PDB file of C-alpha atoms in Angstrom:
ATOM      1  CA  MET W 454     196.443 -17.509  50.693  1.00  0.00           C
ATOM      2  CA  GLU W 455     197.270 -14.041  51.562  1.00  0.00           C
ATOM      3  CA  ARG W 456     199.357 -12.108  53.807  1.00  0.00           C
ATOM      4  CA  TYR W 457     198.697  -8.799  55.296  1.00  0.00           C
ATOM      5  CA  TYR W 458     200.570  -5.777  57.239  1.00  0.00           C
ATOM      6  CA  VAL W 459     198.222  -3.916  59.512  1.00  0.00           C
ATOM      7  CA  ILE W 460     198.993  -1.633  61.904  1.00  0.00           C
ATOM      8  CA  PHE W 461     196.114  -0.177  64.511  1.00  0.00           C
ATOM      9  CA  LYS W 462     196.040   3.193  66.294  1.00  0.00           C
ATOM     10  CA  GLY W 463     194.165   4.071  69.435  1.00  0.00           C
ATOM     11  CA  ARG W 464     193.834   2.253  72.698  1.00  0.00           C
ATOM     12  CA  VAL W 465     195.581  -0.648  71.691  1.00  0.00           C
ATOM     13  CA  GLN W 466     198.197  -1.374  74.065  1.00  0.00           C
ATOM     14  CA  GLY W 467     197.958  -2.234  77.959  1.00  0.00           C
ATOM     15  CA  VAL W 468     194.294  -3.378  77.318  1.00  0.00           C
ATOM     16  CA  GLY W 469     194.833  -7.223  76.466  1.00  0.00           C
ATOM     17  CA  PHE W 470     195.005  -6.341  72.544  1.00  0.00           C
ATOM     18  CA  ARG W 471     197.565  -8.693  71.514  1.00  0.00           C
ATOM     19  CA  TYR W 472     196.395 -11.580  73.210  1.00  0.00           C
ATOM     20  CA  TYR W 473     192.796 -10.884  72.184  1.00  0.00           C
ATOM     21  CA  VAL W 474     194.170 -11.255  68.789  1.00  0.00           C
ATOM     22  CA  ILE W 475     196.455 -14.486  69.199  1.00  0.00           C
ATOM     23  CA  SER W 476     193.311 -15.706  70.306  1.00  0.00           C
ATOM     24  CA  LEU W 477     191.392 -15.119  67.718  1.00  0.00           C
ATOM     25  CA  ALA W 478     194.319 -15.992  64.712  1.00  0.00           C
ATOM     26  CA  GLN W 479     194.753 -19.047  66.299  1.00  0.00           C
ATOM     27  CA  THR W 480     190.868 -19.922  66.313  1.00  0.00           C
ATOM     28  CA  LYS W 481     190.288 -19.751  62.772  1.00  0.00           C
ATOM     29  CA  GLY W 482     193.921 -21.256  62.042  1.00  0.00           C
ATOM     30  CA  LEU W 483     195.522 -17.910  60.791  1.00  0.00           C
ATOM     31  CA  THR W 484     199.513 -17.475  61.113  1.00  0.00           C
ATOM     32  CA  GLY W 485     201.662 -14.303  61.789  1.00  0.00           C
ATOM     33  CA  TRP W 486     202.715 -12.272  64.592  1.00  0.00           C
ATOM     34  CA  ILE W 487     201.965  -9.126  66.585  1.00  0.00           C
ATOM     35  CA  ARG W 488     204.187  -6.576  68.256  1.00  0.00           C
ATOM     36  CA  ASN W 489     203.690  -3.114  70.299  1.00  0.00           C
ATOM     37  CA  GLN W 490     205.678   0.017  68.702  1.00  0.00           C
ATOM     38  CA  LEU W 491     207.314   2.277  70.796  1.00  0.00           C
ATOM     39  CA  ASN W 492     204.534   4.974  69.331  1.00  0.00           C
ATOM     40  CA  GLY W 493     201.652   3.311  71.220  1.00  0.00           C
ATOM     41  CA  ASN W 494     200.539   1.469  67.969  1.00  0.00           C
ATOM     42  CA  VAL W 495     200.372  -2.122  67.493  1.00  0.00           C
ATOM     43  CA  GLU W 496     201.711  -4.086  64.071  1.00  0.00           C
ATOM     44  CA  MET W 497     200.895  -7.253  62.968  1.00  0.00           C
ATOM     45  CA  GLU W 498     201.048  -9.612  59.953  1.00  0.00           C
ATOM     46  CA  ILE W 499     198.721 -11.946  59.559  1.00  0.00           C
ATOM     47  CA  GLN W 500     198.332 -14.616  57.058  1.00  0.00           C
ATOM     48  CA  GLY W 501     195.597 -17.013  55.652  1.00  0.00           C
ATOM     49  CA  ASN W 502     192.416 -17.313  53.667  1.00  0.00           C
ATOM     50  CA  PRO W 503     191.194 -13.974  53.047  1.00  0.00           C
ATOM     51  CA  ASP W 504     187.737 -14.105  53.987  1.00  0.00           C
ATOM     52  CA  THR W 505     189.014 -15.996  57.168  1.00  0.00           C
ATOM     53  CA  PHE W 506     190.936 -12.609  57.791  1.00  0.00           C
ATOM     54  CA  GLN W 507     188.288 -10.823  56.973  1.00  0.00           C
ATOM     55  CA  LEU W 508     186.223 -12.034  59.801  1.00  0.00           C
ATOM     56  CA  VAL W 509     188.643 -11.911  61.983  1.00  0.00           C
ATOM     57  CA  LEU W 510     189.590  -8.273  61.149  1.00  0.00           C
ATOM     58  CA  GLU W 511     186.045  -7.405  61.885  1.00  0.00           C
ATOM     59  CA  GLN W 512     186.059  -8.927  65.449  1.00  0.00           C
ATOM     60  CA  ILE W 513     189.578  -7.243  66.339  1.00  0.00           C
ATOM     61  CA  LEU W 514     187.655  -4.029  65.248  1.00  0.00           C
ATOM     62  CA  ALA W 515     184.867  -4.689  67.484  1.00  0.00           C
ATOM     63  CA  GLY W 516     187.618  -5.131  70.175  1.00  0.00           C
ATOM     64  CA  ASN W 517     186.699  -6.539  73.788  1.00  0.00           C
ATOM     65  CA  GLY W 518     185.170  -3.859  75.669  1.00  0.00           C
ATOM     66  CA  TRP W 519     188.991  -2.474  76.555  1.00  0.00           C
ATOM     67  CA  ILE W 520     190.249  -2.048  73.003  1.00  0.00           C
ATOM     68  CA  ARG W 521     189.420   1.153  71.147  1.00  0.00           C
ATOM     69  CA  ILE W 522     190.687   1.179  67.644  1.00  0.00           C
ATOM     70  CA  THR W 523     190.741   4.855  66.216  1.00  0.00           C
ATOM     71  CA  ASP W 524     192.753   3.961  62.928  1.00  0.00           C
ATOM     72  CA  TYR W 525     194.358   1.111  61.074  1.00  0.00           C
ATOM     73  CA  SER W 526     195.997   0.635  57.778  1.00  0.00           C
ATOM     74  CA  ILE W 527     196.328  -2.686  55.808  1.00  0.00           C
ATOM     75  CA  LYS W 528     198.663  -3.815  53.288  1.00  0.00           C
ATOM     76  CA  ARG W 529     199.147  -6.996  51.177  1.00  0.00           C
ATOM     77  CA  ILE W 530     202.718  -8.544  51.594  1.00  0.00           C
ATOM     78  CA  PRO W 531     204.506 -11.395  50.297  1.00  0.00           C
ATOM     79  CA  VAL W 532     203.271 -14.978  51.947  1.00  0.00           C
ATOM     80  CA  ILE W 533     206.104 -16.943  54.003  1.00  0.00           C
ATOM     81  CA  ALA W 534     206.271 -20.499  55.154  1.00  0.00           C
ATOM     82  CA  GLU W 535     205.074 -20.751  59.003  1.00  0.00           C
ATOM     83  CA  SER W 536     202.967 -22.519  61.089  1.00  0.00           C
ATOM     84  CA  ALA W 537     201.933 -20.533  64.101  1.00  0.00           C
ATOM     85  CA  PHE W 538     200.810 -16.883  65.286  1.00  0.00           C
ATOM     86  CA  ASN W 539     202.775 -15.494  68.128  1.00  0.00           C
ATOM     87  CA  ILE W 540     203.798 -12.066  69.924  1.00  0.00           C
ATOM     88  CA  LYS W 541     207.181 -10.429  68.662  1.00  0.00           C
ATOM     89  CA  TYR W 542     209.009  -8.461  71.562  1.00  0.00           C
TER      90      TYR W 542
END
């Protein structure tokens, strides 16, 4: 099990991005949270099997037709105890 902190840049607010990610993460059994930043980026912590995370990341980067990711960064962080993936405000 691994946990990652990810920041997405581009057209990621106002296009259903957080709900798209939640759907993908929950379907694959990943936990964590996602939140809009004031600067227009979206930050996320996501936890689970590294191979599953990679598959979900590929789907996130492919987008839903409205999402346009221009850049992203990933940092491995310590695993924590949690049981869901949700939106933070």
